[in-house]
Coordinates of C-alpha atoms in Angstrom, one line a residue:
Chain A
M253 CA -13.8 -18.0 12.6
E254 CA -12.9 -21.3 10.8
P255 CA -13.3 -21.3 7.0
G256 CA -15.8 -24.2 7.2
E257 CA -18.0 -22.1 9.6
I258 CA -17.8 -19.0 7.4
A259 CA -18.9 -21.1 4.4
R260 CA -21.8 -22.6 6.3
R261 CA -23.1 -19.3 7.6
L262 CA -22.6 -17.8 4.1
E263 CA -24.8 -20.5 2.6
E264 CA -27.6 -19.4 5.0
F265 CA -27.1 -15.7 4.4
I266 CA -27.2 -16.1 0.5
R267 CA -30.2 -18.4 0.7
D268 CA -32.2 -15.9 2.9
N269 CA -31.0 -12.7 1.1
G270 CA -31.1 -14.0 -2.4
G271 CA -34.5 -15.7 -2.0
F272 CA -33.2 -19.2 -2.8
D273 CA -34.5 -22.6 -1.7
R274 CA -31.1 -24.1 -1.3
V275 CA -27.5 -22.8 -1.5
A276 CA -24.4 -25.1 -1.5
I277 CA -20.9 -23.7 -1.4
E278 CA -17.9 -25.5 -2.8
N279 CA -14.2 -24.8 -3.3
F280 CA -14.2 -22.2 -0.5
R281 CA -10.6 -20.9 -0.3
R282 CA -8.7 -17.8 0.7
M283 CA -7.2 -15.8 -2.3
A284 CA -3.8 -14.2 -2.5
G285 CA -3.5 -10.5 -1.7
G286 CA -5.2 -8.4 0.9
A287 CA -3.0 -8.5 4.0
S288 CA -5.6 -7.0 6.4
R289 CA -8.7 -7.8 4.4
E290 CA -9.9 -11.2 3.6
I291 CA -10.9 -12.3 0.1
W292 CA -12.4 -15.7 -0.3
S293 CA -13.2 -17.4 -3.6
F294 CA -16.0 -20.0 -3.9
D295 CA -18.5 -21.7 -6.2
A296 CA -22.1 -21.5 -5.3
E297 CA -24.9 -23.8 -6.4
L298 CA -28.1 -21.7 -6.2
T299 CA -31.4 -23.5 -6.3
R300 CA -34.7 -21.7 -6.7
G301 CA -38.0 -23.3 -7.9
G302 CA -36.3 -26.5 -8.9
K303 CA -33.8 -24.8 -11.1
T304 CA -30.1 -24.8 -10.1
A305 CA -27.5 -22.3 -11.3
R306 CA -23.7 -22.3 -10.6
R307 CA -21.8 -19.1 -10.1
G308 CA -18.2 -18.2 -9.3
L309 CA -18.3 -15.8 -6.5
V310 CA -16.0 -13.8 -4.1
L311 CA -16.5 -12.9 -0.5
R312 CA -14.9 -9.7 0.8
R313 CA -14.7 -9.7 4.6
D314 CA -12.7 -7.4 7.0
P315 CA -12.1 -9.0 10.3
G316 CA -10.8 -5.9 12.0
A317 CA -7.8 -3.7 11.6
H318 CA -6.5 -0.2 12.1
K319 CA -8.8 1.3 9.4
I320 CA -8.1 4.3 7.4
D321 CA -11.7 4.9 6.4
T322 CA -12.8 1.6 5.2
S323 CA -16.4 0.4 5.2
R324 CA -17.9 -2.6 3.4
S325 CA -21.2 -0.9 2.8
A326 CA -19.6 2.2 1.2
E327 CA -17.5 -0.1 -1.0
F328 CA -20.5 -2.0 -2.1
R329 CA -22.5 1.1 -3.1
V330 CA -19.6 2.6 -5.0
L331 CA -19.0 -0.6 -6.9
R332 CA -22.7 -0.7 -7.8
A333 CA -22.5 2.9 -9.1
A334 CA -19.3 2.1 -11.1
H335 CA -21.0 -1.0 -12.6
L336 CA -24.0 1.1 -13.7
E337 CA -21.7 3.7 -15.3
G338 CA -19.9 1.2 -17.4
V339 CA -16.6 1.0 -15.4
P340 CA -15.3 -2.6 -15.6
V341 CA -15.9 -3.9 -12.1
P342 CA -17.2 -7.2 -10.6
E343 CA -21.0 -7.1 -10.2
V344 CA -21.8 -6.8 -6.5
L345 CA -24.6 -9.1 -5.2
W346 CA -25.3 -9.1 -1.5
L347 CA -24.2 -6.9 1.4
G348 CA -23.9 -8.1 5.0
E349 CA -23.8 -4.7 6.7
D350 CA -24.6 -5.4 10.3
A351 CA -21.8 -7.9 10.7
S352 CA -23.9 -10.5 12.6
A353 CA -23.9 -13.2 10.0
L354 CA -20.1 -13.5 9.7
D355 CA -18.8 -11.6 12.7
A356 CA -17.6 -8.8 10.4
P357 CA -19.1 -6.7 7.7
F358 CA -18.8 -8.3 4.2
F359 CA -20.2 -8.5 0.7
V360 CA -20.5 -11.0 -2.1
M361 CA -19.6 -10.2 -5.7
E362 CA -19.1 -12.0 -9.0
R363 CA -15.7 -13.6 -9.6
V364 CA -13.9 -12.2 -12.6
A365 CA -11.4 -14.6 -14.3
G366 CA -7.9 -13.3 -14.8
E367 CA -4.6 -12.3 -13.1
T368 CA -3.9 -9.7 -10.4
I369 CA -0.3 -10.2 -9.6
A370 CA 1.6 -7.1 -10.7
R371 CA 4.9 -8.9 -11.2
R372 CA 3.4 -11.3 -13.7
L373 CA 2.0 -8.3 -15.6
L374 CA 5.4 -6.6 -15.7
R375 CA 7.6 -9.8 -16.4
D376 CA 5.6 -12.6 -18.2
E377 CA 5.8 -12.9 -22.0
E378 CA 2.0 -13.8 -22.0
Y379 CA 1.2 -10.2 -20.9
A380 CA 3.3 -8.3 -23.4
P381 CA 0.2 -7.0 -25.3
A382 CA -1.4 -5.9 -21.9
R383 CA 1.8 -4.0 -21.0
K384 CA 1.5 -2.1 -24.3
D385 CA -2.2 -1.2 -24.1
M386 CA -2.7 -0.8 -20.3
P387 CA -1.4 2.7 -19.8
A388 CA -4.1 4.1 -22.2
Q389 CA -6.8 1.7 -20.9
L390 CA -6.1 2.7 -17.3
A391 CA -6.3 6.4 -18.3
E392 CA -9.6 5.9 -20.1
I393 CA -11.2 3.9 -17.2
L394 CA -10.0 6.5 -14.7
A395 CA -11.6 9.3 -16.8
R396 CA -14.9 7.3 -16.7
I397 CA -14.6 6.9 -12.9
H398 CA -14.2 10.6 -12.5
R399 CA -17.3 11.2 -14.6
I400 CA -19.6 9.3 -12.1
D401 CA -22.1 11.7 -10.6
P402 CA -22.0 11.2 -6.8
K403 CA -25.5 12.8 -6.4
R404 CA -27.2 10.7 -9.0
H405 CA -25.9 7.5 -7.4
K406 CA -26.5 8.7 -3.8
L407 CA -22.8 8.6 -3.0
D408 CA -22.9 12.0 -1.2
F409 CA -22.4 10.1 2.1
L410 CA -18.7 9.7 1.1
A411 CA -16.2 11.9 2.9
A412 CA -16.3 15.3 1.2
P413 CA -13.1 17.3 0.8
G414 CA -14.2 20.8 2.0
D415 CA -12.9 23.8 0.1
N416 CA -9.5 22.4 -0.6
A417 CA -9.1 18.6 -1.3
A418 CA -5.3 18.7 -1.1
L419 CA -5.2 20.4 2.2
T420 CA -7.9 18.1 3.6
E421 CA -6.0 15.0 2.6
V422 CA -2.6 16.3 3.8
R423 CA -4.1 17.1 7.2
R424 CA -5.9 13.8 7.4
Y425 CA -2.7 11.8 6.8
E426 CA -0.7 14.0 9.2
D427 CA -3.3 13.1 11.9
N428 CA -2.9 9.4 10.9
L429 CA 0.9 9.7 11.2
R430 CA 0.7 11.4 14.7
K431 CA -1.7 8.7 15.9
L432 CA 0.1 5.7 14.5
A433 CA 3.8 6.2 14.3
L434 CA 5.9 4.6 17.1
E435 CA 9.0 6.5 16.1
P436 CA 9.6 10.0 14.7
H437 CA 10.1 10.2 10.9
P438 CA 12.0 13.3 9.9
A439 CA 11.7 12.4 6.2
F440 CA 7.9 12.5 6.5
E441 CA 8.1 15.8 8.4
L442 CA 10.2 17.3 5.6
T443 CA 7.6 16.1 3.1
F444 CA 4.7 17.6 5.0
R445 CA 6.5 21.0 4.9
W446 CA 7.1 20.6 1.1
L447 CA 3.5 19.7 0.5
L448 CA 2.1 22.5 2.7
G449 CA 4.1 25.0 0.7
R450 CA 2.6 23.8 -2.6
I451 CA -1.1 23.1 -1.9
P452 CA -2.8 23.1 -5.3
K453 CA -6.3 24.5 -5.9
T454 CA -9.2 22.1 -6.4
P455 CA -10.5 22.9 -9.9
R456 CA -13.1 20.1 -9.8
T457 CA -14.4 17.7 -7.2
T458 CA -15.2 14.1 -8.3
L459 CA -15.5 10.6 -7.1
V460 CA -11.9 9.5 -6.4
H461 CA -11.1 5.7 -6.5
G462 CA -8.4 6.2 -3.8
D463 CA -6.4 3.0 -4.6
Y464 CA -6.1 3.0 -8.4
R465 CA -3.0 1.1 -9.4
I466 CA -1.7 -2.1 -10.8
G467 CA -2.1 -4.8 -8.2
N468 CA -5.7 -3.7 -7.8
V469 CA -6.9 -4.6 -11.3
I470 CA -7.7 -8.0 -12.8
F471 CA -6.1 -8.3 -16.2
G472 CA -5.7 -10.7 -19.1
P473 CA -3.3 -10.8 -22.0
E474 CA -5.6 -8.2 -23.7
G475 CA -5.4 -5.8 -20.7
V476 CA -7.7 -4.6 -18.0
R477 CA -10.8 -6.7 -17.1
S478 CA -11.9 -5.3 -13.8
V479 CA -11.0 -2.6 -11.3
L480 CA -11.0 -3.8 -7.7
D481 CA -10.4 -2.4 -4.1
W482 CA -12.8 0.5 -3.9
E483 CA -12.8 0.7 -0.1
L484 CA -10.8 4.0 -0.1
A485 CA -13.2 5.8 -2.5
H486 CA -14.1 9.3 -1.5
L487 CA -14.9 12.7 -3.0
G488 CA -11.9 14.8 -3.9
D489 CA -9.5 16.1 -6.5
P490 CA -9.3 13.6 -9.4
M491 CA -5.6 14.4 -9.7
E492 CA -5.1 12.4 -6.5
D493 CA -5.7 9.1 -8.5
I494 CA -3.3 10.3 -11.2
G495 CA -0.6 10.9 -8.6
W496 CA -1.2 7.6 -6.8
M497 CA -0.8 5.8 -10.1
C498 CA 2.8 7.2 -10.3
V499 CA 3.8 6.1 -6.7
R500 CA 7.1 4.2 -6.8
A501 CA 5.8 1.2 -4.9
W502 CA 3.4 0.4 -7.8
R503 CA 6.3 0.1 -10.3
F504 CA 7.4 -3.2 -8.6
G505 CA 11.0 -2.5 -9.5
N506 CA 10.3 -1.2 -13.1
D507 CA 11.5 2.2 -12.1
H508 CA 12.2 3.5 -15.6
K509 CA 8.4 3.4 -16.3
P510 CA 6.9 5.6 -13.6
V511 CA 3.3 4.8 -14.2
G512 CA 2.8 1.3 -12.7
G513 CA 6.0 0.1 -14.3
L514 CA 4.1 0.3 -17.6
G515 CA 4.5 3.7 -19.2
T516 CA 5.6 7.3 -18.9
R517 CA 3.8 10.1 -17.1
E518 CA 3.5 12.0 -20.4
E519 CA 1.7 9.3 -22.3
F520 CA -0.6 8.6 -19.3
F521 CA -1.5 12.2 -18.8
A522 CA -2.1 12.7 -22.5
A523 CA -4.4 9.6 -22.7
Y524 CA -6.3 10.9 -19.6
A525 CA -6.7 14.3 -21.1
Q526 CA -8.0 12.9 -24.3
A527 CA -10.5 10.6 -22.6
S528 CA -11.7 13.2 -20.0
G529 CA -11.4 16.4 -21.9
V530 CA -9.5 17.8 -18.9
A531 CA -5.8 18.6 -19.2
V532 CA -3.4 17.3 -16.5
D533 CA -1.4 20.1 -14.8
P534 CA 2.0 18.5 -14.3
E535 CA 2.7 20.6 -11.2
A536 CA -0.5 19.4 -9.6
A537 CA 0.2 15.8 -10.6
R538 CA 3.7 16.1 -9.0
F539 CA 2.1 17.4 -5.8
W540 CA -0.2 14.3 -5.7
E541 CA 2.6 11.9 -6.6
V542 CA 4.7 13.2 -3.6
F543 CA 1.6 13.0 -1.4
G544 CA 0.9 9.5 -2.7
N545 CA 4.3 8.3 -1.7
L546 CA 3.9 9.8 1.7
R547 CA 0.4 8.3 2.0
W548 CA 1.8 4.8 1.2
G549 CA 4.5 5.4 3.8
I550 CA 1.9 6.1 6.4
I551 CA -0.1 3.1 5.4
T552 CA 2.9 0.9 5.9
I553 CA 3.1 2.2 9.5
S554 CA -0.7 1.6 9.9
Q555 CA -0.3 -2.0 8.6
A556 CA 2.6 -2.7 10.9
R557 CA 0.5 -1.4 13.8
T558 CA -2.4 -3.7 12.9
H559 CA 0.1 -6.6 13.6
I560 CA 1.9 -5.0 16.5
D561 CA -1.3 -4.2 18.4
G562 CA -2.6 -7.7 17.7
F563 CA -5.7 -6.8 15.6
V564 CA -4.5 -9.2 12.9
K565 CA -1.3 -11.2 13.6
S566 CA 0.4 -11.6 10.3
V567 CA 4.0 -12.0 9.2
E568 CA 3.1 -10.1 6.0
L569 CA 1.8 -7.1 7.9
A570 CA 4.8 -7.2 10.2
S571 CA 7.2 -7.2 7.2
I572 CA 5.4 -4.2 5.7
G573 CA 6.6 -2.2 8.7
R574 CA 10.1 -2.4 7.3
R575 CA 9.0 -1.0 4.0
T576 CA 8.5 2.5 5.4
A577 CA 12.1 3.3 4.7
E578 CA 11.6 2.7 0.9
T579 CA 9.0 5.5 0.8
E580 CA 11.2 7.8 2.9
L581 CA 14.1 7.4 0.4
E582 CA 11.8 8.1 -2.6
L583 CA 10.4 11.2 -0.8
L584 CA 13.9 12.5 -0.2
N585 CA 14.6 12.0 -3.9
L586 CA 11.5 13.8 -4.9
I587 CA 11.7 16.8 -2.6
E588 CA 15.4 17.4 -2.5
G589 CA 16.3 20.5 -4.6
A590 CA 12.7 20.8 -5.7
Chain B
M257 CA 28.4 -16.4 26.0
Q258 CA 26.7 -18.8 23.6
D259 CA 28.4 -21.3 21.5
R260 CA 28.5 -21.2 17.7
P261 CA 26.5 -21.1 15.6
T262 CA 25.7 -17.5 16.3
A263 CA 22.2 -16.0 16.2
V264 CA 22.9 -14.7 12.7
E265 CA 24.1 -18.1 11.5
L266 CA 21.0 -19.8 13.0
L267 CA 18.7 -17.3 11.2
E268 CA 20.5 -17.7 7.9
A269 CA 20.4 -21.5 8.1
A270 CA 16.6 -21.3 8.8
A271 CA 16.1 -18.8 5.9
E272 CA 18.1 -20.9 3.5
F273 CA 16.1 -24.0 4.3
V274 CA 12.8 -22.2 3.8
E275 CA 14.0 -20.7 0.5
R276 CA 15.5 -23.9 -0.9
E277 CA 13.2 -26.6 0.4
I278 CA 9.8 -25.1 1.3
V279 CA 9.2 -22.4 -1.3
P280 CA 9.5 -24.7 -4.3
A281 CA 7.2 -27.3 -2.7
I282 CA 4.2 -25.0 -2.4
Q283 CA 2.2 -22.6 -4.6
G284 CA 0.0 -19.6 -4.6
A285 CA -0.8 -17.4 -1.6
R286 CA 1.0 -19.8 0.8
Q287 CA 4.1 -19.6 -1.3
F288 CA 4.1 -15.8 -1.1
Q289 CA 3.6 -15.9 2.7
V290 CA 6.5 -18.3 3.1
R291 CA 8.8 -16.1 1.0
V292 CA 7.9 -13.3 3.4
V293 CA 8.9 -15.6 6.3
A294 CA 12.3 -16.1 4.7
N295 CA 12.6 -12.4 4.0
V296 CA 12.0 -11.3 7.6
M297 CA 14.6 -13.8 8.8
R298 CA 17.1 -12.3 6.4
I299 CA 16.2 -8.8 7.7
A300 CA 16.7 -9.9 11.3
A301 CA 20.1 -11.4 10.5
R302 CA 21.3 -8.3 8.6
E303 CA 20.1 -6.1 11.5
M304 CA 22.2 -8.1 14.0
H305 CA 25.3 -7.2 11.9
L306 CA 24.5 -3.6 11.0
E307 CA 22.3 -2.0 13.6
D308 CA 24.9 -1.3 16.3
P309 CA 27.3 0.8 14.2
A310 CA 24.5 2.4 12.2
V311 CA 22.5 3.7 15.3
R312 CA 25.7 4.8 16.9
A313 CA 26.5 6.9 13.8
E314 CA 22.9 8.2 13.6
V315 CA 22.9 9.4 17.2
R316 CA 26.3 11.1 16.7
A317 CA 25.2 12.8 13.5
L318 CA 21.9 14.0 15.0
A319 CA 23.6 15.3 18.2
E320 CA 26.0 17.3 16.0
L321 CA 23.2 18.6 13.7
L322 CA 21.1 19.7 16.7
G323 CA 24.1 21.3 18.5
H324 CA 24.2 18.9 21.4
E325 CA 27.3 17.4 23.1
K326 CA 28.4 14.1 21.8
P327 CA 26.6 11.5 23.9
H328 CA 28.4 8.6 25.6
L329 CA 26.1 5.6 25.3
H330 CA 26.9 2.0 25.3
S331 CA 23.9 -0.3 25.3
L332 CA 21.8 -0.6 22.1
D333 CA 18.7 0.2 24.1
D334 CA 20.2 3.5 25.3
L335 CA 21.2 4.3 21.7
H336 CA 17.7 3.5 20.4
A337 CA 16.2 5.8 23.1
A338 CA 18.6 8.5 22.2
A339 CA 17.8 8.2 18.5
I340 CA 14.1 8.4 19.1
K341 CA 14.5 11.5 21.3
L342 CA 16.9 13.3 18.9
N343 CA 14.7 12.4 15.8
G344 CA 11.7 13.8 17.8
E345 CA 13.6 17.0 18.4
L346 CA 14.6 17.3 14.8
S347 CA 11.0 16.6 13.7
E348 CA 9.8 19.5 15.9
R349 CA 12.4 21.8 14.3
I350 CA 11.3 20.7 10.8
R351 CA 7.7 21.4 11.7
A352 CA 8.6 24.8 13.0
G353 CA 10.0 25.6 9.5
E354 CA 13.7 25.7 10.5
A355 CA 14.6 23.2 7.7
D356 CA 12.6 24.9 4.9
A357 CA 15.8 26.5 3.4
G358 CA 19.4 27.3 3.9
D359 CA 22.3 25.5 5.6
F360 CA 20.2 23.7 8.2
R361 CA 18.1 22.2 5.4
A362 CA 21.1 20.9 3.6
R363 CA 22.6 19.4 6.7
T364 CA 19.2 18.0 7.8
L365 CA 18.8 16.3 4.4
R366 CA 22.2 14.7 4.6
V367 CA 21.7 13.3 8.1
V368 CA 18.1 12.1 7.3
R369 CA 19.2 10.5 4.0
Q370 CA 22.1 8.6 5.8
A371 CA 19.7 7.2 8.4
V372 CA 17.1 6.2 5.8
E373 CA 19.9 4.5 3.7
D374 CA 21.0 2.6 6.9
K375 CA 17.5 1.4 7.4
L376 CA 17.4 0.1 3.9
R377 CA 20.7 -1.7 4.2
V378 CA 18.9 -3.9 6.7
A379 CA 15.3 -3.9 5.3
N380 CA 15.9 -4.0 1.6
P381 CA 19.5 -3.6 0.3
R382 CA 18.5 -4.4 -3.3
Y383 CA 16.1 -1.4 -3.3
L384 CA 18.9 0.8 -2.2
E385 CA 21.2 -0.6 -4.9
A386 CA 18.5 0.1 -7.5
D387 CA 18.1 3.6 -6.2
F388 CA 21.9 4.2 -6.4
A389 CA 22.0 2.8 -9.9
A390 CA 19.0 5.0 -11.0
R391 CA 20.6 8.1 -9.7
G392 CA 24.0 7.3 -11.2
K393 CA 25.6 7.0 -7.8
A394 CA 28.5 4.6 -7.1
T395 CA 27.4 1.1 -5.8
D396 CA 26.9 0.9 -2.1
Q397 CA 30.2 0.1 -0.5
T398 CA 29.1 -0.6 3.1
N399 CA 27.9 -4.1 2.5

């Protein structure tokens, strides 16, 4: 669908669902990031009863891809729960669940000012204060996410992990690999053996963000402003988010600082323990870090397949297919002699 | 037989033009996408140099690891098919637990690491360099 057509249909949708007399959209443009998902930024003039308000808004739309459990409506409901529990997230406004309005499921949320590009965070002078404060901020916000009660917010529809969250996740991604990989990957097979020999217990089951990392937060010089990309949220072991935060790809080259290129594992674990009252078992965190690297490797295959199979033709998705080897090397480093 | 410039020279000329002339002229999401375009052209050019000897060595190492006779293959297509078949066989043996410990594990790790490093020499040589530096290994000599 052409951008002009999306904007026109979106005006009608917001008018009808928001109870407005008139809606006018301006500055409708695609934002950076989100290779297989579309993010559009726009300004809306909302008129009701002769009064007009202007709001900066964002449209999230998923025009079809090889999906590893994504759903716009689930993301919308999780975002609303997070907002109510004081997690810094954009306020979600309208959900287009049945896909008819824009040919794909979508929702509209408030636009939060700030930067998302991880390399700017790690390199630009302007963000030096953010670099210092963000490891502790990210740990505190994560503790708050893990305190959200799924029952109270009617999030029990999310995929539940069964008796053992680690085993469930490992099996799920093994299935994904078998379905998606076009070539054998012995480095991934070695990693599955390593993980299956070290499955940790699941001491508590919580809401898990599922993609908690730099690149998925809006920040300013003062630090975190908003946590984005909730489409992989599920119920599981909170240590999964801790391990994902330590995955090498999210260091963007700053490899001497394992947590998002910003800090050490020790300071991140300590800040999380202080905020949550739950100590981080380094063995369990290591399991989830290895799993996280493997998971990212399988996602790179899935993204390449999205291009190869023609769901979304994109040079960016195609190029991600050649990043699989990066995760294979990191996995060999992590499992060799351990 | 084609005349010069070679396919590698054509791709490198195109990548250089994109990097020097197009990238600085645009901003934002588009600029990122155009950088990706230049990067995939660089990958394709490196692959033309490096893939034939690398996949030949990979097939040889896998055959030896798995106790097969040294294969006599010539075309790159045949080599790729052999690499997929042998990596599939190795994967099955890993899944069966044969590489959990001992000599076969050590030999498997060596062969798999070599193949992964060869993929990175094409896909992202700077990542491989950074990894060597971080692990205190000598700089990559094969480029």
